[in-house]
Structures are given as C-alpha cells and as structure tokens.
Amino acid sequence: MQARYTALFELNQLSQECNALDSFYPQVHKTIASLMTAENFFIVLYDQTFETLEFVYYIDEKDEKPSGIIDYEDYEGSLTHLVIESKQPLLLTPELEKQLFDNYKITQFGARGTDWLGVPLLQNGLVIGTITVQSYDEKVRYTDNDLNLLTFAAQHVVGAMVRLQDQQRLKNAVNARTKELMAQIREREKSELLQESLYRISELTMDLDLNIDTFYSKVHNIIGQLINAQNFFIAKYEQATNTLSFSYYVDENTENLITDFQPRKLSNFYSELVLRRRETVLLTYKEMMALYREGITKKPQDDIHSWLGVPLIYAGKLLGVMVLQSYDNKTTYNQQDAELLHFVSNHVSAAIKRRELADFERRSHELLEQQVKLRTLALEDEITHRKQAEKLLQHTAAHDSLTGLPNRTVFLDLLNHAIACAKRKTAFSFAVLFLDLDRFKVVNDSLGHHAGDVLLKIIARELLTIVRDDDTVARLGGDEFVILIEDLSSNEEAFEVAQRITDFLQQPFTIENQLVYIGTSIGISFSNERYDDADTMLRDADTAMYHAKDKGRGRYEIFDGSMHQKVQNALSLETDIREAIAWQEFIPYFQPIIKLDDQALVGFEALARWQSTKRGFVYPNDFIPLAEDTGLIKALDMQIIEASCQQLKIWQDELGCDAMYVSCNLFANHFFSTTLPQDIENILLRTGLSPHNLRVELTERALLENADIVLTNMQALKNLGVKILLDDFGTGYSSLGYLHRFPIDVLKIDKSFISNVHEHANHRAIIKTIVDLANNLHMSTVGEGIESLVDAQLLEQMDCAYGQGYYFAKPMSPQDATSYIIEKS
C-alpha cells in the first residue's frame, strides 16, 4: 500500500514538474510500472474535432507502434474505440473478449493477449485519449484493483498532458516572435473602468469623515466591478501582539463565518504567507495542496478553488492583507487580477494609514483636554504635539503617497492662484508643463508594478532638481506629472526646463539591475488672458502633450488654437459620419483574393469607402479610427456588409459566379453583442445571398475579452454557414492558446510581414511558422499586401494558399470589379 501511495504521489509531482511531453510519457510509464505489471503499455490521443487518433507512446513486445495520425473510423471495433465511445474503463479478460467478439462489439486488432486494461483520459467530460496496459502471459492477470488504480492515475496524467500540449504548441509557433508582440494588448474600456474605479477609491481615501466600515464596504463594491469579489476580506496586522484581526469580511461560506474570522495569532494560514513574503500570492487549490504537503501552510478547505492575497504596505510598513477567494470553478483569478488588486492595495493602505493618523490626532486631542485639567504647565507641549499630528495629516492629504509630490488638488489651487495673479498683474507670466512618460507601460508589464513605482520615485526626485526652487512639480496619477513655472521673464525659460527634462528622460535608468528606456512627451501652455480657471489651462497643456506624442514622442509642443480646432474638427467629423450613415453614403470597394497556384479569382474583401456630399472623398484612415472610438463603426460595418451581399448576389445572377465569396470586416465589439448572429442572418435573408458566400473578418482583440460571448457568436455564425477569418494575424497578442478554442477557418497574414518578404529572413520565418500552424489546424491562409511577383511566388513556395494586394489589383468600385470579374472569367 505504501508503495502505491508513493508512486501516485510521484505521479502527482510529475504532472506538476515535467516540462516536455517526450520525457513525460516515459516517466508516466515508469511510475505505473511500479504499481502493476506494465511491460506492454501505450498512450493514445484522441482529437474529437478532427476525429483522429495518435499513438504518442507505445511499448509492446509483439506489435509495432502505429505511426502518424490515424483516422478514428479506421479503429472502429478496436478496444481503444470501445473505451473512447463508452467513456468508461475496460478490464478485458479472455472470457469477456469472447463474449464481445460473439456479439460483434469488437474485431481483432493486433496480437491477441491474455488481459487488456484501458482507461479513458477525460478533460471536462470529454475523452482526449486512453492509457492501456496488456498482458500476453497467463501468469500476469489484472484485477479490479488494477483497473481502479490506472483510472485514478489517469486523472493525474490528463492535466499535465493538456498543459504540456499547449506549451508545446506555443513553443513550436512562437520561436520567431519577439516578447514585445506578446504584451501589446490593453483594452480601452477595461482601462477606463480601472481608472474610474481607482479615482473613486482615491476619493474615498480623502474623506476622513467616512466611517471605516462604510469605507471598506465601498472599496469592496468598487473592486467587485473589476474582479469577482464575492468572497473578500481585509485583515490588519498588529506587530506588537503578532496577531491578525479581520476588519471587514464577506463570504458565501456561512457555516464557519464567525470562527474563521476571529482574531488570531499568526500561524501558517495563507494570509500569513502573504505577510511573510510581503508580496502578492496567487494560488490554485492544487498549489495550495502542494504548499501543505511541503509543510509551509495548513491544509486548504476542500471547497476552495482559487485564492488571491495582497499585502497592505504603507511607507514600507506592513499594515495587513487583502484577500479574494473563490469556491466556484467558473471563477479563477489570474495574473492580471493579481496586478490590479496589488495596485488597489496601495490606495487602501494609504486610506488605512490616514485613518490611523486621524485617530491618532483625535486621541491626542482628547488627551490634551484631559491634561489641561490636570497640569497647566504641560499645555504648550501637548498643543505642539497636536499641531504636528495635524500638519502630518494635512501633508498626507495634499501629497501623492508614492512620490511625496503635491497632488492634483494642491496643483490646481496653485494654478488658480497664478491665474488670479496674472489677471491683476499684466506683466506676470507663467507656464504649465504636462509630462507623460512614453514607455512607462513597458516597464510595468515587463518588470512589474514595483519596478514602475521605483522608477516614478526616481523621476519625481530628479524633476525637483531640474526645475527652479520656486517652481512646483506635482503628480496627477499614473505616469503623468505637471510643472508650474511662475514669474517667467521670457518663454525661453520654460523651453529650457522642458528640454532639460526631455534630455534627462532620454537617458537609461537602472531598475532592478536592468537598463530601461522611457522618454517623455511634454505639452506646454503659457498664461493668457483667456484662462479663467486651472482646469482649462491644464486641459490645453494635456492637448499639446498628445500632439507631441503624435509627432513622434520624446519632444515638447506648445499649445495653440489649431490644436483646439483639431478637437472641434473631430466633433464635426463625428456629426458628418452620423449623417453619412443615415444617408447611406458609405459604399464597399472590392479587392480581389487570388488563389496563388493558378491565379484564379476566388472572392473579394469588401473595404469601406466614403464619398461625402459635404467633404468629397474621405480616406478610411481619417474616419475609421473616429468611428471606432465613437461606436459608429457598428452601424457602418452592417451597412457595408449588406451592400456587399447585394452586389455579390447581382454578380451571381448576371455573371454566374456562384462559388465566389465576399469577405467583410467586423469591429471587435460586434462579437460582444448577443444579436450579431441574428443581424447577419437578417442581412442574408434580405439580400438572398447564401451564407457560404459570406465571410467575416475579425482581429485578435475580439478573442481576448468576453471570451464566452465571442465563442457563442462565432459558433452561431459557423452553424449558419458563414466562415470566419482572423485578420492581421501576427501583429497583436497572437496567443496560440485561442486558435484551437475558437472556430477560425482562415488566418490572414499581416502585410507588415509580406512587404518585400524576400529581403527579410525573419519575416520569412514568421510567415512559414504561421502557414505551418494554420495547416496543422486545418485552416487556410491569405497573404495580405502582396506588391510584387517575387513576394507572391515566395508565399506560394511556403504553402500559403491565397493572396491579395496591389500586385493583383487595388480596391475597386463595384463597376470596376464587374469588369475585373468578366476579364478573369
């Protein structure tokens, strides 16, 4: 019994630690062989999507290993087929084998043996393969205990196999990719919600009159909008008594609610693990059990699924811990949740500290009143103590907790005062510099938020040395700083400060023994009689800063009226886009998609074009980004799809090109709508076009958020008969994890890799990787942006099936496309 326990424990450790399938399968065999006789042993993988089998590991004294990928139907009647279809373990004795043969349930595959024992590998209720041992010796017979043992062992094998398969796919296809391409996605809506939530928490921390329990409840509600926080608590650490007390808790597990959240001496629970490490701890149940087996922590609750805890630290002092935990398999916390909760913890820590200072001030005041009655001579000392506490509290409320610089509130007060002075003294001149760090997000993403905080503190300290003594440097939040330069003798003084800051931030910084480069973009607004309030002047400096970014970053720009006019132009353009949608001014232009091996025309990509009655022809780059920002792109896309379907139906009726298809772009947010499949179906019904003649293109962004609704919509479109193309593949997140989860038919290789591909070996490697990946997943590939015969021939040599680009034809009006079809016929 001890040997079996040891072997199963080794199998569990193996599923956690093994990093390669080639070494994983032999170790599984070795471990199972220590539990039972397993001289003949094999592992089969079953792909339900493509209905194939693959013998990935095979040891047998009589039969040769079946090679390659095998059609599942070829193994109908085999014992492996029987286990997969039944999803049940099978112990086949000679008696049972004869009964199954007589009833035509199985047929003969391979050499006949004595006993055959096979169990299914199950993942989420689906069979992904089998594990089998068999005997050719009358002396070696298997029992029900062996069957149960192999079934239990298979449960440990599945998780590691799936993990290692995903890892192997990732390694095979990402070797040619750079690390930057894996970290370039950040959703705007998520960012805005995060900024709003952090701003709300920041507002709460400033309200010292707010009851602490109410504060914790409001923080809980705000966090719950960003992360599933159904089970949440905040515990404070008392260093003097080495105890942990639970200041706030909400938990759906109500049976032990009172006992679990009683104050306790520090022990070896998971909250204490966070305190000891002074860092964020993210754990699954399996990882919690591993810590328990190593003697690091206590045994976790049986119903726990995912656990996330962050320390509450202020000015280097450990205040406590904030924790989220999940009892539901549907809620699993990830690294993004961990970073978010860590960021929020800074605000919570500051709030706790402020309230401690407020409480300290209150108690000092009460003590002062008592001392007045008892000893008059000590009154001055007590008053001094009270004023110091008040000064500390005021400083904390008016300054940024990370850098110690004045915060937004203080800066706006000073700026309003400067504006008022300029109104009274016409000779008084000043300027506002608005700074934004250009590559700060890269530091945060690559080195972590702690490194980002260190960098912000260094920059804050250096900015104080660059400006003059009377100037004010403040931090607005994130990586944004503002500087008030007062009493200017000329504008050149402000330019000199801006240039010194630009030069300073172009130099590399050493953060955690690694060189990082950031740079800055600066917007400058000078005092002017039109300014009546600080918000307006700060807004203009912010606008100038964005113009500096647009012109290449690492520079400064001065605000002028044309910048404001650009904002007004955007508002005017938005109005015209709305009218153009109502007047149906947007029409499709068609770019041919060509089969590379025989130059046959197979379809068109429909591209939106706008011939405005007000503006004339408007280029897509001038209206598409604004349409996306304002949400108008959804109506525009649907208008283009319907017009394209109508045009293709006309070509079918008049030119007989029934096999031709049209491919239309859909903005990512379409796939977050539950009505998308019905909207597409309605267009097809109105135009009379068959679903298989329509293809829709989406970008990777749609696959990285709201995955459930996106997958549901894609499956509904597939069921309808519409094919799905992944556009611009290779330029975004490009995680291979989603390619086998989403029903994608075609990968469109981005034109940035194809343009002059014959001159760039690294581009050829990336294209070849994408094409091989697509072929392995039974997907087609379309090369975009082909501009020369050499590029087209090279893509064809790399097995890319289709292509489009100026080499074949530019996007054409419906009339020109009609002529093109006739010419290609």
PDB file of C-alpha atoms in Angstrom, residues 533-747:
ATOM      1  CA  ASP A 533      -9.659  78.575 -14.358  1.00  0.00           C
ATOM      2  CA  ALA A 534      -6.944  75.985 -13.838  1.00  0.00           C
ATOM      3  CA  ASP A 535      -8.841  73.081 -15.424  1.00  0.00           C
ATOM      4  CA  THR A 536      -8.971  74.791 -18.821  1.00  0.00           C
ATOM      5  CA  MET A 537      -5.265  75.655 -18.839  1.00  0.00           C
ATOM      6  CA  LEU A 538      -4.338  72.139 -17.691  1.00  0.00           C
ATOM      7  CA  ARG A 539      -6.559  70.693 -20.427  1.00  0.00           C
ATOM      8  CA  ASP A 540      -4.748  72.739 -23.083  1.00  0.00           C
ATOM      9  CA  ALA A 541      -1.351  71.548 -21.814  1.00  0.00           C
ATOM     10  CA  ASP A 542      -2.668  67.986 -21.937  1.00  0.00           C
ATOM     11  CA  THR A 543      -3.835  68.535 -25.543  1.00  0.00           C
ATOM     12  CA  ALA A 544      -0.388  69.846 -26.511  1.00  0.00           C
ATOM     13  CA  MET A 545       1.202  66.795 -24.891  1.00  0.00           C
ATOM     14  CA  TYR A 546      -0.871  64.464 -27.088  1.00  0.00           C
ATOM     15  CA  HIS A 547       0.243  66.452 -30.133  1.00  0.00           C
ATOM     16  CA  ALA A 548       3.847  65.859 -29.027  1.00  0.00           C
ATOM     17  CA  LYS A 549       3.141  62.119 -28.899  1.00  0.00           C
ATOM     18  CA  ASP A 550       1.533  62.215 -32.340  1.00  0.00           C
ATOM     19  CA  LYS A 551       4.647  63.896 -33.775  1.00  0.00           C
ATOM     20  CA  GLY A 552       6.992  61.158 -32.642  1.00  0.00           C
ATOM     21  CA  ARG A 553       7.362  61.415 -28.833  1.00  0.00           C
ATOM     22  CA  GLY A 554      10.500  62.472 -26.977  1.00  0.00           C
ATOM     23  CA  ARG A 555       9.694  66.155 -27.625  1.00  0.00           C
ATOM     24  CA  TYR A 556       7.640  69.091 -26.397  1.00  0.00           C
ATOM     25  CA  GLU A 557       4.894  71.079 -28.104  1.00  0.00           C
ATOM     26  CA  ILE A 558       3.299  74.469 -27.258  1.00  0.00           C
ATOM     27  CA  PHE A 559      -0.474  74.701 -27.226  1.00  0.00           C
ATOM     28  CA  ASP A 560      -2.071  76.874 -29.877  1.00  0.00           C
ATOM     29  CA  GLY A 561      -5.597  77.412 -31.129  1.00  0.00           C
ATOM     30  CA  SER A 562      -5.162  74.993 -34.028  1.00  0.00           C
ATOM     31  CA  MET A 563      -4.911  72.123 -31.552  1.00  0.00           C
ATOM     32  CA  HIS A 564      -8.250  73.095 -30.084  1.00  0.00           C
ATOM     33  CA  GLN A 565      -9.538  73.369 -33.626  1.00  0.00           C
ATOM     34  CA  LYS A 566      -8.437  69.792 -34.252  1.00  0.00           C
ATOM     35  CA  VAL A 567     -10.689  68.681 -31.383  1.00  0.00           C
ATOM     36  CA  GLN A 568     -13.544  70.707 -32.867  1.00  0.00           C
ATOM     37  CA  ASN A 569     -12.858  69.150 -36.275  1.00  0.00           C
ATOM     38  CA  ALA A 570     -13.185  65.694 -34.722  1.00  0.00           C
ATOM     39  CA  LEU A 571     -16.593  66.634 -33.305  1.00  0.00           C
ATOM     40  CA  SER A 572     -17.670  67.974 -36.716  1.00  0.00           C
ATOM     41  CA  LEU A 573     -16.425  64.817 -38.436  1.00  0.00           C
ATOM     42  CA  GLU A 574     -18.384  62.670 -35.989  1.00  0.00           C
ATOM     43  CA  THR A 575     -21.573  64.580 -36.899  1.00  0.00           C
ATOM     44  CA  ASP A 576     -20.886  64.077 -40.607  1.00  0.00           C
ATOM     45  CA  ILE A 577     -20.272  60.350 -40.097  1.00  0.00           C
ATOM     46  CA  ARG A 578     -23.635  60.020 -38.355  1.00  0.00           C
ATOM     47  CA  GLU A 579     -25.331  61.798 -41.269  1.00  0.00           C
ATOM     48  CA  ALA A 580     -23.430  59.692 -43.809  1.00  0.00           C
ATOM     49  CA  ILE A 581     -24.685  56.508 -42.138  1.00  0.00           C
ATOM     50  CA  ALA A 582     -28.243  57.841 -42.228  1.00  0.00           C
ATOM     51  CA  TRP A 583     -27.849  58.851 -45.908  1.00  0.00           C
ATOM     52  CA  GLN A 584     -26.058  55.557 -46.764  1.00  0.00           C
ATOM     53  CA  GLU A 585     -23.024  57.343 -48.222  1.00  0.00           C
ATOM     54  CA  PHE A 586     -20.637  54.533 -47.258  1.00  0.00           C
ATOM     55  CA  ILE A 587     -20.126  52.011 -50.056  1.00  0.00           C
ATOM     56  CA  PRO A 588     -17.927  48.925 -50.447  1.00  0.00           C
ATOM     57  CA  TYR A 589     -14.855  48.803 -52.650  1.00  0.00           C
ATOM     58  CA  PHE A 590     -13.695  45.324 -53.597  1.00  0.00           C
ATOM     59  CA  GLN A 591     -10.138  43.964 -53.557  1.00  0.00           C
ATOM     60  CA  PRO A 592      -9.684  40.552 -55.254  1.00  0.00           C
ATOM     61  CA  ILE A 593      -8.471  37.492 -53.345  1.00  0.00           C
ATOM     62  CA  ILE A 594      -6.442  35.229 -55.646  1.00  0.00           C
ATOM     63  CA  LYS A 595      -5.570  31.521 -55.470  1.00  0.00           C
ATOM     64  CA  LEU A 596      -1.770  31.685 -55.704  1.00  0.00           C
ATOM     65  CA  ASP A 597      -1.088  28.434 -57.567  1.00  0.00           C
ATOM     66  CA  ASP A 598      -3.304  29.167 -60.596  1.00  0.00           C
ATOM     67  CA  GLN A 599      -4.107  32.925 -60.218  1.00  0.00           C
ATOM     68  CA  ALA A 600      -7.848  32.135 -60.058  1.00  0.00           C
ATOM     69  CA  LEU A 601     -10.221  34.717 -58.579  1.00  0.00           C
ATOM     70  CA  VAL A 602     -11.955  33.182 -55.535  1.00  0.00           C
ATOM     71  CA  GLY A 603     -13.502  36.203 -53.850  1.00  0.00           C
ATOM     72  CA  PHE A 604     -13.233  39.816 -52.732  1.00  0.00           C
ATOM     73  CA  GLU A 605     -12.535  41.654 -49.499  1.00  0.00           C
ATOM     74  CA  ALA A 606     -15.058  44.497 -49.078  1.00  0.00           C
ATOM     75  CA  LEU A 607     -13.499  47.753 -47.830  1.00  0.00           C
ATOM     76  CA  ALA A 608     -15.481  50.794 -46.652  1.00  0.00           C
ATOM     77  CA  ARG A 609     -15.171  53.964 -48.745  1.00  0.00           C
ATOM     78  CA  TRP A 610     -16.850  57.338 -48.189  1.00  0.00           C
ATOM     79  CA  GLN A 611     -17.770  59.807 -50.915  1.00  0.00           C
ATOM     80  CA  SER A 612     -19.214  62.572 -48.716  1.00  0.00           C
ATOM     81  CA  THR A 613     -21.646  65.122 -50.113  1.00  0.00           C
ATOM     82  CA  LYS A 614     -20.028  67.668 -47.771  1.00  0.00           C
ATOM     83  CA  ARG A 615     -16.359  66.700 -47.740  1.00  0.00           C
ATOM     84  CA  GLY A 616     -15.823  64.896 -51.019  1.00  0.00           C
ATOM     85  CA  PHE A 617     -13.771  61.687 -50.854  1.00  0.00           C
ATOM     86  CA  VAL A 618     -12.648  60.934 -47.278  1.00  0.00           C
ATOM     87  CA  TYR A 619      -9.777  58.471 -46.732  1.00  0.00           C
ATOM     88  CA  PRO A 620     -10.504  55.480 -44.452  1.00  0.00           C
ATOM     89  CA  ASN A 621      -7.683  56.436 -42.057  1.00  0.00           C
ATOM     90  CA  ASP A 622      -9.475  59.742 -41.480  1.00  0.00           C
ATOM     91  CA  PHE A 623     -12.868  58.308 -40.495  1.00  0.00           C
ATOM     92  CA  ILE A 624     -12.406  54.667 -39.396  1.00  0.00           C
ATOM     93  CA  PRO A 625     -10.498  55.426 -36.115  1.00  0.00           C
ATOM     94  CA  LEU A 626     -13.081  58.051 -35.080  1.00  0.00           C
ATOM     95  CA  ALA A 627     -15.937  55.723 -35.992  1.00  0.00           C
ATOM     96  CA  GLU A 628     -14.378  53.052 -33.753  1.00  0.00           C
ATOM     97  CA  ASP A 629     -13.864  55.492 -30.874  1.00  0.00           C
ATOM     98  CA  THR A 630     -17.468  56.727 -31.031  1.00  0.00           C
ATOM     99  CA  GLY A 631     -19.115  53.337 -31.583  1.00  0.00           C
ATOM    100  CA  LEU A 632     -20.450  54.373 -35.017  1.00  0.00           C
ATOM    101  CA  ILE A 633     -18.367  51.643 -36.629  1.00  0.00           C
ATOM    102  CA  LYS A 634     -21.020  49.029 -35.797  1.00  0.00           C
ATOM    103  CA  ALA A 635     -23.701  50.688 -37.952  1.00  0.00           C
ATOM    104  CA  LEU A 636     -21.121  51.426 -40.658  1.00  0.00           C
ATOM    105  CA  ASP A 637     -19.944  47.786 -40.761  1.00  0.00           C
ATOM    106  CA  MET A 638     -23.508  46.481 -41.108  1.00  0.00           C
ATOM    107  CA  GLN A 639     -24.170  48.940 -43.945  1.00  0.00           C
ATOM    108  CA  ILE A 640     -21.061  47.724 -45.811  1.00  0.00           C
ATOM    109  CA  ILE A 641     -21.938  44.038 -45.263  1.00  0.00           C
ATOM    110  CA  GLU A 642     -25.449  44.466 -46.638  1.00  0.00           C
ATOM    111  CA  ALA A 643     -24.269  46.449 -49.671  1.00  0.00           C
ATOM    112  CA  SER A 644     -21.537  43.845 -50.348  1.00  0.00           C
ATOM    113  CA  CYS A 645     -24.012  40.954 -50.129  1.00  0.00           C
ATOM    114  CA  GLN A 646     -26.361  42.768 -52.512  1.00  0.00           C
ATOM    115  CA  GLN A 647     -23.531  43.340 -55.012  1.00  0.00           C
ATOM    116  CA  LEU A 648     -22.333  39.715 -54.872  1.00  0.00           C
ATOM    117  CA  LYS A 649     -25.913  38.498 -55.408  1.00  0.00           C
ATOM    118  CA  ILE A 650     -26.129  40.715 -58.543  1.00  0.00           C
ATOM    119  CA  TRP A 651     -22.844  39.213 -59.858  1.00  0.00           C
ATOM    120  CA  GLN A 652     -24.171  35.716 -59.225  1.00  0.00           C
ATOM    121  CA  ASP A 653     -27.397  36.417 -61.085  1.00  0.00           C
ATOM    122  CA  GLU A 654     -25.774  38.263 -64.010  1.00  0.00           C
ATOM    123  CA  LEU A 655     -22.325  36.647 -64.332  1.00  0.00           C
ATOM    124  CA  GLY A 656     -22.928  33.171 -62.879  1.00  0.00           C
ATOM    125  CA  CYS A 657     -20.063  33.337 -60.325  1.00  0.00           C
ATOM    126  CA  ASP A 658     -21.881  31.215 -57.733  1.00  0.00           C
ATOM    127  CA  ALA A 659     -18.730  29.976 -55.977  1.00  0.00           C
ATOM    128  CA  MET A 660     -17.318  33.456 -55.342  1.00  0.00           C
ATOM    129  CA  TYR A 661     -17.422  34.881 -51.818  1.00  0.00           C
ATOM    130  CA  VAL A 662     -17.176  38.323 -50.226  1.00  0.00           C
ATOM    131  CA  SER A 663     -15.211  38.889 -47.018  1.00  0.00           C
ATOM    132  CA  CYS A 664     -16.284  41.775 -44.736  1.00  0.00           C
ATOM    133  CA  ASN A 665     -14.547  43.308 -41.718  1.00  0.00           C
ATOM    134  CA  LEU A 666     -16.282  43.401 -38.341  1.00  0.00           C
ATOM    135  CA  PHE A 667     -15.113  45.615 -35.479  1.00  0.00           C
ATOM    136  CA  ALA A 668     -14.301  43.599 -32.337  1.00  0.00           C
ATOM    137  CA  ASN A 669     -17.239  44.999 -30.340  1.00  0.00           C
ATOM    138  CA  HIS A 670     -19.695  43.343 -32.755  1.00  0.00           C
ATOM    139  CA  PHE A 671     -18.725  39.995 -31.229  1.00  0.00           C
ATOM    140  CA  PHE A 672     -19.616  41.230 -27.742  1.00  0.00           C
ATOM    141  CA  SER A 673     -23.259  41.647 -28.832  1.00  0.00           C
ATOM    142  CA  THR A 674     -25.749  38.784 -28.434  1.00  0.00           C
ATOM    143  CA  THR A 675     -27.678  39.957 -31.523  1.00  0.00           C
ATOM    144  CA  LEU A 676     -24.770  39.574 -34.007  1.00  0.00           C
ATOM    145  CA  PRO A 677     -25.768  36.160 -35.475  1.00  0.00           C
ATOM    146  CA  GLN A 678     -29.374  37.286 -35.988  1.00  0.00           C
ATOM    147  CA  ASP A 679     -28.230  40.584 -37.539  1.00  0.00           C
ATOM    148  CA  ILE A 680     -26.076  38.709 -40.083  1.00  0.00           C
ATOM    149  CA  GLU A 681     -28.834  36.198 -40.819  1.00  0.00           C
ATOM    150  CA  ASN A 682     -31.316  39.045 -41.428  1.00  0.00           C
ATOM    151  CA  ILE A 683     -28.936  40.642 -43.958  1.00  0.00           C
ATOM    152  CA  LEU A 684     -28.560  37.332 -45.789  1.00  0.00           C
ATOM    153  CA  LEU A 685     -32.343  36.866 -45.888  1.00  0.00           C
ATOM    154  CA  ARG A 686     -32.878  40.408 -47.196  1.00  0.00           C
ATOM    155  CA  THR A 687     -30.257  40.096 -49.926  1.00  0.00           C
ATOM    156  CA  GLY A 688     -30.937  36.448 -50.839  1.00  0.00           C
ATOM    157  CA  LEU A 689     -27.224  35.553 -50.549  1.00  0.00           C
ATOM    158  CA  SER A 690     -26.275  32.063 -49.386  1.00  0.00           C
ATOM    159  CA  PRO A 691     -24.344  32.031 -46.037  1.00  0.00           C
ATOM    160  CA  HIS A 692     -21.424  30.103 -47.554  1.00  0.00           C
ATOM    161  CA  ASN A 693     -20.791  33.060 -49.903  1.00  0.00           C
ATOM    162  CA  LEU A 694     -20.176  35.385 -46.935  1.00  0.00           C
ATOM    163  CA  ARG A 695     -17.071  35.532 -44.733  1.00  0.00           C
ATOM    164  CA  VAL A 696     -16.468  37.849 -41.794  1.00  0.00           C
ATOM    165  CA  GLU A 697     -13.068  39.088 -40.608  1.00  0.00           C
ATOM    166  CA  LEU A 698     -12.199  39.927 -37.021  1.00  0.00           C
ATOM    167  CA  THR A 699      -8.986  40.927 -35.263  1.00  0.00           C
ATOM    168  CA  GLU A 700      -7.328  39.251 -32.289  1.00  0.00           C
ATOM    169  CA  ARG A 701      -8.714  41.838 -29.894  1.00  0.00           C
ATOM    170  CA  ALA A 702     -12.168  40.240 -30.066  1.00  0.00           C
ATOM    171  CA  LEU A 703     -10.728  36.909 -28.819  1.00  0.00           C
ATOM    172  CA  LEU A 704      -9.038  38.327 -25.723  1.00  0.00           C
ATOM    173  CA  GLU A 705     -12.058  39.599 -23.794  1.00  0.00           C
ATOM    174  CA  ASN A 706     -15.618  38.384 -23.179  1.00  0.00           C
ATOM    175  CA  ALA A 707     -14.437  35.025 -24.493  1.00  0.00           C
ATOM    176  CA  ASP A 708     -17.719  33.224 -23.712  1.00  0.00           C
ATOM    177  CA  ILE A 709     -19.998  35.531 -25.721  1.00  0.00           C
ATOM    178  CA  VAL A 710     -17.411  35.762 -28.546  1.00  0.00           C
ATOM    179  CA  LEU A 711     -17.196  31.968 -28.767  1.00  0.00           C
ATOM    180  CA  THR A 712     -21.008  31.678 -28.710  1.00  0.00           C
ATOM    181  CA  ASN A 713     -21.362  34.199 -31.547  1.00  0.00           C
ATOM    182  CA  MET A 714     -18.641  32.547 -33.637  1.00  0.00           C
ATOM    183  CA  GLN A 715     -20.245  29.121 -33.232  1.00  0.00           C
ATOM    184  CA  ALA A 716     -23.636  30.562 -34.195  1.00  0.00           C
ATOM    185  CA  LEU A 717     -22.170  32.091 -37.375  1.00  0.00           C
ATOM    186  CA  LYS A 718     -20.436  28.801 -38.194  1.00  0.00           C
ATOM    187  CA  ASN A 719     -23.716  26.925 -37.713  1.00  0.00           C
ATOM    188  CA  LEU A 720     -25.344  29.419 -40.060  1.00  0.00           C
ATOM    189  CA  GLY A 721     -22.704  28.597 -42.701  1.00  0.00           C
ATOM    190  CA  VAL A 722     -20.621  31.789 -42.526  1.00  0.00           C
ATOM    191  CA  LYS A 723     -16.832  31.283 -42.452  1.00  0.00           C
ATOM    192  CA  ILE A 724     -14.633  33.257 -40.049  1.00  0.00           C
ATOM    193  CA  LEU A 725     -11.264  34.869 -40.863  1.00  0.00           C
ATOM    194  CA  LEU A 726      -8.712  36.148 -38.329  1.00  0.00           C
ATOM    195  CA  ASP A 727      -7.335  39.409 -39.777  1.00  0.00           C
ATOM    196  CA  ASP A 728      -3.854  40.926 -39.321  1.00  0.00           C
ATOM    197  CA  PHE A 729      -2.529  37.738 -37.703  1.00  0.00           C
ATOM    198  CA  GLY A 730       0.933  38.226 -36.253  1.00  0.00           C
ATOM    199  CA  THR A 731       0.641  41.867 -35.169  1.00  0.00           C
ATOM    200  CA  GLY A 732      -1.312  41.587 -31.932  1.00  0.00           C
ATOM    201  CA  TYR A 733      -1.240  39.311 -28.901  1.00  0.00           C
ATOM    202  CA  SER A 734      -1.108  36.224 -31.175  1.00  0.00           C
ATOM    203  CA  SER A 735      -1.587  33.731 -28.353  1.00  0.00           C
ATOM    204  CA  LEU A 736      -1.775  30.238 -29.782  1.00  0.00           C
ATOM    205  CA  GLY A 737      -3.990  29.313 -26.857  1.00  0.00           C
ATOM    206  CA  TYR A 738      -7.080  30.660 -28.595  1.00  0.00           C
ATOM    207  CA  LEU A 739      -6.531  29.193 -32.052  1.00  0.00           C
ATOM    208  CA  HIS A 740      -7.717  25.718 -31.065  1.00  0.00           C
ATOM    209  CA  ARG A 741     -10.538  27.056 -28.886  1.00  0.00           C
ATOM    210  CA  PHE A 742     -12.222  29.299 -31.458  1.00  0.00           C
ATOM    211  CA  PRO A 743     -13.768  28.066 -34.745  1.00  0.00           C
ATOM    212  CA  ILE A 744     -11.495  30.009 -37.099  1.00  0.00           C
ATOM    213  CA  ASP A 745     -11.341  28.965 -40.769  1.00  0.00           C
ATOM    214  CA  VAL A 746      -8.692  31.281 -42.227  1.00  0.00           C
ATOM    215  CA  LEU A 747      -5.631  33.191 -40.948  1.00  0.00           C
TER     216      LEU A 747
END
